[in-house]
Short mmCIF file of C-alpha atoms in Angstrom, two decimals:
data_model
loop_
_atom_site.label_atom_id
_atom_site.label_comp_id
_atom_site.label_asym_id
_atom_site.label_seq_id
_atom_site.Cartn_x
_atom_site.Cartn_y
_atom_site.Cartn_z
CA UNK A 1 -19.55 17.21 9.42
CA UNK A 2 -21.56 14.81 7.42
CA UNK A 3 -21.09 16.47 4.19
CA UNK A 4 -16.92 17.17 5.10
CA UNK A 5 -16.92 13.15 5.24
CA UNK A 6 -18.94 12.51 2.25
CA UNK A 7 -17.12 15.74 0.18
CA UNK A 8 -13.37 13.46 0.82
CA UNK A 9 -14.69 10.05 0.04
CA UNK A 10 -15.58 11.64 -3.23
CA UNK A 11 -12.45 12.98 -4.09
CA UNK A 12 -11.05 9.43 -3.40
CA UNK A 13 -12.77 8.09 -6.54
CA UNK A 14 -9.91 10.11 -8.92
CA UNK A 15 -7.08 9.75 -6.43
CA UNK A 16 -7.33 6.05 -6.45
CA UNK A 17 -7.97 5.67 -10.13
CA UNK A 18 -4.97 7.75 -10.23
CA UNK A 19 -3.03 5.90 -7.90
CA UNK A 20 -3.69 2.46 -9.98
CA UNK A 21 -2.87 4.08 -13.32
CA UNK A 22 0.32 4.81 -12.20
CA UNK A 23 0.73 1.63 -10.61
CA UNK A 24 -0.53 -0.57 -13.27
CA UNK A 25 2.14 1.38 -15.82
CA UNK A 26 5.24 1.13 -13.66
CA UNK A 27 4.68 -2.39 -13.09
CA UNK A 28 4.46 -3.19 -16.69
CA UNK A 29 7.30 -1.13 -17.64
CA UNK A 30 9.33 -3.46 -15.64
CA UNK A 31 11.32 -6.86 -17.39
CA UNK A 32 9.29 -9.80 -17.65
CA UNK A 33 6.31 -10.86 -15.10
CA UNK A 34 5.31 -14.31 -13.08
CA UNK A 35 5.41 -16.61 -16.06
CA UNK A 36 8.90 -15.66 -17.29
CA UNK A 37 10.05 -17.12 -13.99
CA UNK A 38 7.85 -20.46 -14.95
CA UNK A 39 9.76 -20.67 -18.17
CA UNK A 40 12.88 -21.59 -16.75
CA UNK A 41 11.03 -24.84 -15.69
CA UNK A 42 11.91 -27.39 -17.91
CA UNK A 43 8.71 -30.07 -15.98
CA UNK A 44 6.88 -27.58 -17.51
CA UNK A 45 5.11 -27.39 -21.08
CA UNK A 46 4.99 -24.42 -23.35
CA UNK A 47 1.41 -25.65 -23.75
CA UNK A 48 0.79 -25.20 -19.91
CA UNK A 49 2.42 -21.62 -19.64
CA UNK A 50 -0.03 -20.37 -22.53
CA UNK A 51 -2.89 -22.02 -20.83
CA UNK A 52 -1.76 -19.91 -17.73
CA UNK A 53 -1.16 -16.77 -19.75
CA UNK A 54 -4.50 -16.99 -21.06
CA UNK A 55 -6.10 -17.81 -17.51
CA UNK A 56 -4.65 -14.80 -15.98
CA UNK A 57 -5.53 -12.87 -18.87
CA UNK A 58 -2.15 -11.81 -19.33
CA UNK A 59 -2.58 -12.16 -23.32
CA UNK A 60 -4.40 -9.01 -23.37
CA UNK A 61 -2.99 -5.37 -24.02
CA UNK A 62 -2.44 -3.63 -20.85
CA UNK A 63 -5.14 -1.87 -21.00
CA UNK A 64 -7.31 -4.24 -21.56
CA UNK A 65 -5.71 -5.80 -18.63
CA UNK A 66 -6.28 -2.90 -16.08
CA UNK A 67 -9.62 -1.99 -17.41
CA UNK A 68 -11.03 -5.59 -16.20
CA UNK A 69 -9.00 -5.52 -13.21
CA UNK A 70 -10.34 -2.04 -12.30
CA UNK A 71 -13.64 -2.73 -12.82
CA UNK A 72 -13.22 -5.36 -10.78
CA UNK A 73 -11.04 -4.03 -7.75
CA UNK A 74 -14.92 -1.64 -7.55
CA UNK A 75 -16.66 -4.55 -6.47
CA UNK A 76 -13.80 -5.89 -4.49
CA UNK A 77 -12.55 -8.84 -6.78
CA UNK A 78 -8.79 -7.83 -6.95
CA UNK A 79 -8.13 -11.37 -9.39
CA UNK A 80 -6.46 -14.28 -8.79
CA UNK A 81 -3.05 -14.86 -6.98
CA UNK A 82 -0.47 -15.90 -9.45
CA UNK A 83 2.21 -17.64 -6.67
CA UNK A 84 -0.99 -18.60 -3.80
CA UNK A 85 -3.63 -19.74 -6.81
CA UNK A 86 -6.18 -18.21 -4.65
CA UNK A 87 -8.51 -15.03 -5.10
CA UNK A 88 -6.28 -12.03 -3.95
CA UNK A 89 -9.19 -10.67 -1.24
CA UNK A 90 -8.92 -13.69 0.51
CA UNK A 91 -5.02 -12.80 0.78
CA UNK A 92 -5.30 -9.42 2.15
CA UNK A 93 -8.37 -10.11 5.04
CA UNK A 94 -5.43 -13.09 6.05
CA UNK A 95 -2.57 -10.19 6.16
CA UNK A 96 -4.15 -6.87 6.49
CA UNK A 97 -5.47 -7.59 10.45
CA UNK A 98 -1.85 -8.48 11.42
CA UNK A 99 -0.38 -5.33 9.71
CA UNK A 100 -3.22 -2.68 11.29
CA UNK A 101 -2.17 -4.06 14.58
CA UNK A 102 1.49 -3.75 14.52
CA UNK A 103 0.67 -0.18 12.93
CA UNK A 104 -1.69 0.97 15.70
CA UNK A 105 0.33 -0.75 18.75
CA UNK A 106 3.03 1.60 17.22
CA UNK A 107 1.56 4.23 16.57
CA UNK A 108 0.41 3.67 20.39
CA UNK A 109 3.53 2.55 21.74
CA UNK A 110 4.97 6.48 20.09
CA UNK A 111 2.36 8.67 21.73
CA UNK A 112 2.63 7.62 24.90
CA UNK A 113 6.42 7.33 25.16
CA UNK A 114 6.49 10.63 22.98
CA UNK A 115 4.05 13.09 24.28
CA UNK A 116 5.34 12.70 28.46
CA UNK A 117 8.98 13.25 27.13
CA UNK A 118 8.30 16.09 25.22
CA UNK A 119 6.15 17.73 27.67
CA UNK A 120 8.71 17.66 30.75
CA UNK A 121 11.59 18.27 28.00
CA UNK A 122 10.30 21.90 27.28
CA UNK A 123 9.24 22.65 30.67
CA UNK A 124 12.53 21.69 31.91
CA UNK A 125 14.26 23.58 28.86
CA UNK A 126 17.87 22.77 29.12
CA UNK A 127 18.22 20.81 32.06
CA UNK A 128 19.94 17.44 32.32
CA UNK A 129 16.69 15.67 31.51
CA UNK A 130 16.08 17.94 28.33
CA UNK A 131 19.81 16.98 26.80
CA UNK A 132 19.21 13.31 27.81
CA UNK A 133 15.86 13.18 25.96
CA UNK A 134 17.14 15.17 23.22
CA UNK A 135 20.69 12.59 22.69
CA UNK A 136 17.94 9.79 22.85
CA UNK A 137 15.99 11.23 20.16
CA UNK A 138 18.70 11.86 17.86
CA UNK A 139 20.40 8.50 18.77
CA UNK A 140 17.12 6.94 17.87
CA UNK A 141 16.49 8.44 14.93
CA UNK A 142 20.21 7.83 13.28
CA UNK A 143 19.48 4.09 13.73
CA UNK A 144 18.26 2.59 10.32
CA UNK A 145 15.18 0.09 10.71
CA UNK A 146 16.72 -2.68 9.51
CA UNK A 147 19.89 -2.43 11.65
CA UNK A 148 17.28 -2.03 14.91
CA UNK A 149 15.32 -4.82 13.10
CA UNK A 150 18.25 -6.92 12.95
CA UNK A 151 19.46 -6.75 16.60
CA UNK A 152 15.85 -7.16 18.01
CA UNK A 153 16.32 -10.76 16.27
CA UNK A 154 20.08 -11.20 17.89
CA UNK A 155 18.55 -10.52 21.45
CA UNK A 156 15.64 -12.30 21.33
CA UNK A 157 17.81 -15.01 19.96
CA UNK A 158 20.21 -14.77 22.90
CA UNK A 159 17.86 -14.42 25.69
CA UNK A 160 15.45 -16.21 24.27
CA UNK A 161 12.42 -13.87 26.22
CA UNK A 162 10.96 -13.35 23.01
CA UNK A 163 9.64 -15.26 19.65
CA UNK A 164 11.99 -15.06 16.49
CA UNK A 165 8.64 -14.38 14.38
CA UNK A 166 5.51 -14.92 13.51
CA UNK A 167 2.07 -13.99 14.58
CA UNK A 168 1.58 -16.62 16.77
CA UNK A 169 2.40 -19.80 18.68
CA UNK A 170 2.13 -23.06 16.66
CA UNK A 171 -0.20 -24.27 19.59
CA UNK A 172 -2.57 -21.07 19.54
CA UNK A 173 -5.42 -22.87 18.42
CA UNK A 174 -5.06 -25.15 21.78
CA UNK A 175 -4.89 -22.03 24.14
CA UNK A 176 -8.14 -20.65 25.88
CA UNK A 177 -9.07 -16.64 24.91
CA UNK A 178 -6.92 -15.08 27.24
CA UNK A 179 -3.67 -17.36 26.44
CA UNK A 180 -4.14 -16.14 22.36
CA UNK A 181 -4.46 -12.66 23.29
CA UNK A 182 -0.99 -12.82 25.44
CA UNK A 183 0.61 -14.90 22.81
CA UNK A 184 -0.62 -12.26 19.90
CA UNK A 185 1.15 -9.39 22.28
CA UNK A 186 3.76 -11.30 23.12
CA UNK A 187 4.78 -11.96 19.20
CA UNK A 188 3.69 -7.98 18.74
CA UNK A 189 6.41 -6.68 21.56
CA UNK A 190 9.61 -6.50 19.41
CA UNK A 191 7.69 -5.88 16.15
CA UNK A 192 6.36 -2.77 17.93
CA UNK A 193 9.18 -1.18 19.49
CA UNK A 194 11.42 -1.56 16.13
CA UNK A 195 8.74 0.49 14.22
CA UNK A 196 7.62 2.78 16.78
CA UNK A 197 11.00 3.87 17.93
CA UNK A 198 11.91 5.99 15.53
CA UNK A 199 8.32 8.09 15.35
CA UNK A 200 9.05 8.18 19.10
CA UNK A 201 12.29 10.62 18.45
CA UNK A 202 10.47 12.50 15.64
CA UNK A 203 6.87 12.87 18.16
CA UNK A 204 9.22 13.96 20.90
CA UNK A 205 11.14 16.62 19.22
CA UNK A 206 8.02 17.95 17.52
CA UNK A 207 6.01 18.08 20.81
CA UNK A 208 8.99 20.26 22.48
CA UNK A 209 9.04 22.28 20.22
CA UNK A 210 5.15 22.92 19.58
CA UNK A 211 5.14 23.58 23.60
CA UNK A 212 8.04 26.27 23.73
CA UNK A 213 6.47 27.72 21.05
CA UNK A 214 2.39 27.77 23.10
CA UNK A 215 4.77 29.12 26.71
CA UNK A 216 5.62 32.14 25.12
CA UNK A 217 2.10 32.90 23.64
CA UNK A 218 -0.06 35.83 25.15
CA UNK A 219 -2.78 33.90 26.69
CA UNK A 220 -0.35 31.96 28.41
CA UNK A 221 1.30 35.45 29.92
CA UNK A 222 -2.83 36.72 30.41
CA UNK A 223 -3.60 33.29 32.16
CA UNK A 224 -0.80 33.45 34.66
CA UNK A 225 -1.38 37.01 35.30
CA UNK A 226 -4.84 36.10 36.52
CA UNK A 227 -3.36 33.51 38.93
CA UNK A 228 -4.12 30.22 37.32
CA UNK A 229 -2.19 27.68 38.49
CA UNK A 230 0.68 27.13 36.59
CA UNK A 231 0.04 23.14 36.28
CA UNK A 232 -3.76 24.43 34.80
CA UNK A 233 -2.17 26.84 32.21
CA UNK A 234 0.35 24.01 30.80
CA UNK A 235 -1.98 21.11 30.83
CA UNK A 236 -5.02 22.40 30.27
CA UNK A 237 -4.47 25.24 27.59
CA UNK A 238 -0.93 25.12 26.54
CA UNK A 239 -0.77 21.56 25.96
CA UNK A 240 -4.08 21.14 24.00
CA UNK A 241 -2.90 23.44 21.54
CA UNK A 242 0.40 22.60 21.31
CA UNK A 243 -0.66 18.25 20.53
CA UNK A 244 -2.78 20.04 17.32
CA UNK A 245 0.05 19.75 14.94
CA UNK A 246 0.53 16.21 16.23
CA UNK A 247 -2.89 15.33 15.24
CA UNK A 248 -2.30 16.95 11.34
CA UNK A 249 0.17 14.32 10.78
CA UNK A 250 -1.31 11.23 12.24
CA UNK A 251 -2.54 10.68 8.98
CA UNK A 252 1.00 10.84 7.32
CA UNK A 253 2.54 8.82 10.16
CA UNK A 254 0.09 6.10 9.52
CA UNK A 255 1.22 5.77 6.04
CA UNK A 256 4.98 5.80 7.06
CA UNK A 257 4.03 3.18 9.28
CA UNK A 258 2.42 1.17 6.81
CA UNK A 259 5.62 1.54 4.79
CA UNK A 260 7.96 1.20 7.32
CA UNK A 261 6.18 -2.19 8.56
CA UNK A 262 7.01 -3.90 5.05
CA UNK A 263 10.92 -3.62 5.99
CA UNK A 264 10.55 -4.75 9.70
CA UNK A 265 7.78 -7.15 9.00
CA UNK A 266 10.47 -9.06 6.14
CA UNK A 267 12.91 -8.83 8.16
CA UNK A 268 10.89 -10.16 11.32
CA UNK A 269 8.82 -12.92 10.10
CA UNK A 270 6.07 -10.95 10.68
CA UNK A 271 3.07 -12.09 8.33
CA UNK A 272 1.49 -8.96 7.76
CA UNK A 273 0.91 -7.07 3.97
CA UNK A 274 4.78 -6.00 4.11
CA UNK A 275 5.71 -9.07 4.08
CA UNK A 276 3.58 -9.88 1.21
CA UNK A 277 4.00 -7.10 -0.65
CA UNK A 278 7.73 -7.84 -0.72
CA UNK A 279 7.00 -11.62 -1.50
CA UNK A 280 5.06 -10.10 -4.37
CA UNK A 281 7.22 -7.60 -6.14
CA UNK A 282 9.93 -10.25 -5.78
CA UNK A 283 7.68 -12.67 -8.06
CA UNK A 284 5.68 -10.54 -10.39
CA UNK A 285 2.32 -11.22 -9.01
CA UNK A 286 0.81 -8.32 -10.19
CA UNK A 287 -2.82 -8.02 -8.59
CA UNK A 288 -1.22 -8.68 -5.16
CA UNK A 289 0.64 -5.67 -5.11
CA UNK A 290 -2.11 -3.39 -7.29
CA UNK A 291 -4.26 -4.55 -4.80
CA UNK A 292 -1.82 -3.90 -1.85
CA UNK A 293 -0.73 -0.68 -3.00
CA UNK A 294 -4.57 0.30 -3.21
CA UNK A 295 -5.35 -0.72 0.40
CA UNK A 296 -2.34 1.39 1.49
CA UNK A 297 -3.90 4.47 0.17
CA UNK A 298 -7.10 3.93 0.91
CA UNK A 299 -5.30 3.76 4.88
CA UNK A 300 -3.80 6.97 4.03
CA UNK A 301 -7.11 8.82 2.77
CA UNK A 302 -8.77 7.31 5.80
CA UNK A 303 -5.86 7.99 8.34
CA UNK A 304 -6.06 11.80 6.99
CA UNK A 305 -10.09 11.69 7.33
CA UNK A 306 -9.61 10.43 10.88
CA UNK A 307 -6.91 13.30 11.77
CA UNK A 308 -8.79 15.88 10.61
CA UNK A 309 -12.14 14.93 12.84
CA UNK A 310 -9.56 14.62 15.84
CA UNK A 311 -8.30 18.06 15.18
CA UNK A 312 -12.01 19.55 14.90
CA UNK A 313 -13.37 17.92 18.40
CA UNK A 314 -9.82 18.74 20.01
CA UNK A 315 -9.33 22.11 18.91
CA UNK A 316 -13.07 24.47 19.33
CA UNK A 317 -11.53 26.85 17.36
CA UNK A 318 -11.36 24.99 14.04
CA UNK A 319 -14.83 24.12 12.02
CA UNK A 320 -14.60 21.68 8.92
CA UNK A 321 -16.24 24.17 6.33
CA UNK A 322 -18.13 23.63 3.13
#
């Protein structure tokens, strides 16, 4: 196990250096950067922009430029800000809490809404409940993000039962322990169900079909014929090996997640890396997002690390081999 952990950190030495040369390239490649905005300032001096240019080290070549900033982004000094004027580490620790919780509340909030419907909607195979969870799914899943984004703002604007955005109250520093954490989860509740309703329709479907596919196995037929009870043989074996393919992608559906949380988190006023990443691209502040885009893979490596260790203590019959 030890050496299966240490064997994939390795191989994310290349992938992220990969990652970042790609990165580094495709954001040069495109028009202008942070000081062409600052140009159109007229309160400005040409004097002062150089002085920035040369501050930010954006007079170099670019490679000179991502050769500093990847040796660096090793020690964990991603550079300076260009729009905050402050170190781009201290950015992310400020965002990157508030986007791991709206990513594992949904991830959360789709498992357990997911994994119950699924169940009962294969053991009840074309019943009423099966077609109603099955409309539901597909209902779900034909609703864009930022259309379900959108009206989670018009109702909590109407009924007012929920906050507009944020992370937070403005007097959370005034409330005792227990107040914060309700305010946090009451900011999270909308946030939550916009991003996790959509993995909750894809879960479902996949879980149905994962558990027609274990009924109809052998050892299923075998464990019935030597009287098991029937509520043994789904719960106990069919359903343990029918949630395995569910635990391969966790990994994946934690980077969708992550992706999916920069759309509802701009939309939403939710100040999480989404929203910053957006902020960023928008204004050409270029370590931000290198930065941001490494973090997200790093997720992704470590949200496929995670998965596979899940799958090996769930499933006996799978050992992580040299």
């Amino acid at each position: 196990m030890a050496h299966f952990i240490f064997r994939r950190f390795l191989t994310l030495i290349p992938l992220l250096l990969a990652i970042s040369v790609l990165s580094f390239a495709l954001l040069e490649m495109a028009p202008g950067d942070y000081l062409s905005v600052l140009k159109g300032n007229r309160e400005l001096s040409p004097e002062y922009i150089d002085q920035l240019r040369k501050d930010f080290g954006l007079d170099k070549s670019y490679a000179e430029q991502f050769v500093i900033w990847f040796k660096k982004a090793i020690q964990f000094d991603f550079g300076p800000s260009f729009a905050y004027r402050m170190p781009v580490s201290e950015l992310l620790a400020q965002r990157i809490p508030a986007t791991l919780l709206l990513a594992f509340s949904s991830a959360l909030f789709a498992w357990i809404i997911a994994i119950p419907l699924g169940v009962l909607a294969a053991i009840y195979q074309n019943s009423i409940f099966d077609r109603l969870a099955s409309g539901l799914a597909f209902f779900s899943l034909s609703i864009p993000e930022f259309f379900l984004a959108l009206l989670a703002i018009f109702f909590a604007a109407q009924t007012g039962w929920f906050p507009l955005g944020g992370l937070y109250s403005a007097d959370f520093e005034f409330l005792s322990f227990s107040q914060k954490t309700i305010d946090i989860l009451h900011h999270l509740v909308l946030p939550t169900f916009v991003l996790g309703i959509g993995s909750v329709a894809s879960l479902m479907r996949l879980m149905r079909a994962n558990f027609l596919e274990e009924i109809r196995a052998n050892y299923v037929v075998t464990a019935r014929a030597k009287g098991l009870p029937n509520s043994i043989v789904m719960f106990r074996h069919v359903l343990r090996n029918a949630i395995n393919p569910l635990i391969t992608i966790l990994g994946y559906s934690i980077a969708g997640l992550l992706s999916g949380s920069l759309i509802v988190e701009t939309i939403m006023s939710y100040p999480g890396l989404g929203q910053l990443v957006y902020e960023s691209l928008l204004r050409k502040d270029l370590y931000v997002v290198m930065a941001s885009i490494l973090m997200a893979s790093v997720l992704l490596v470590f949200g496929n690390l995670v998965s596979d260790l899940l799958l090996a203590i769930c499933d006996p019959r799978i050992r992580l081999k040299r």
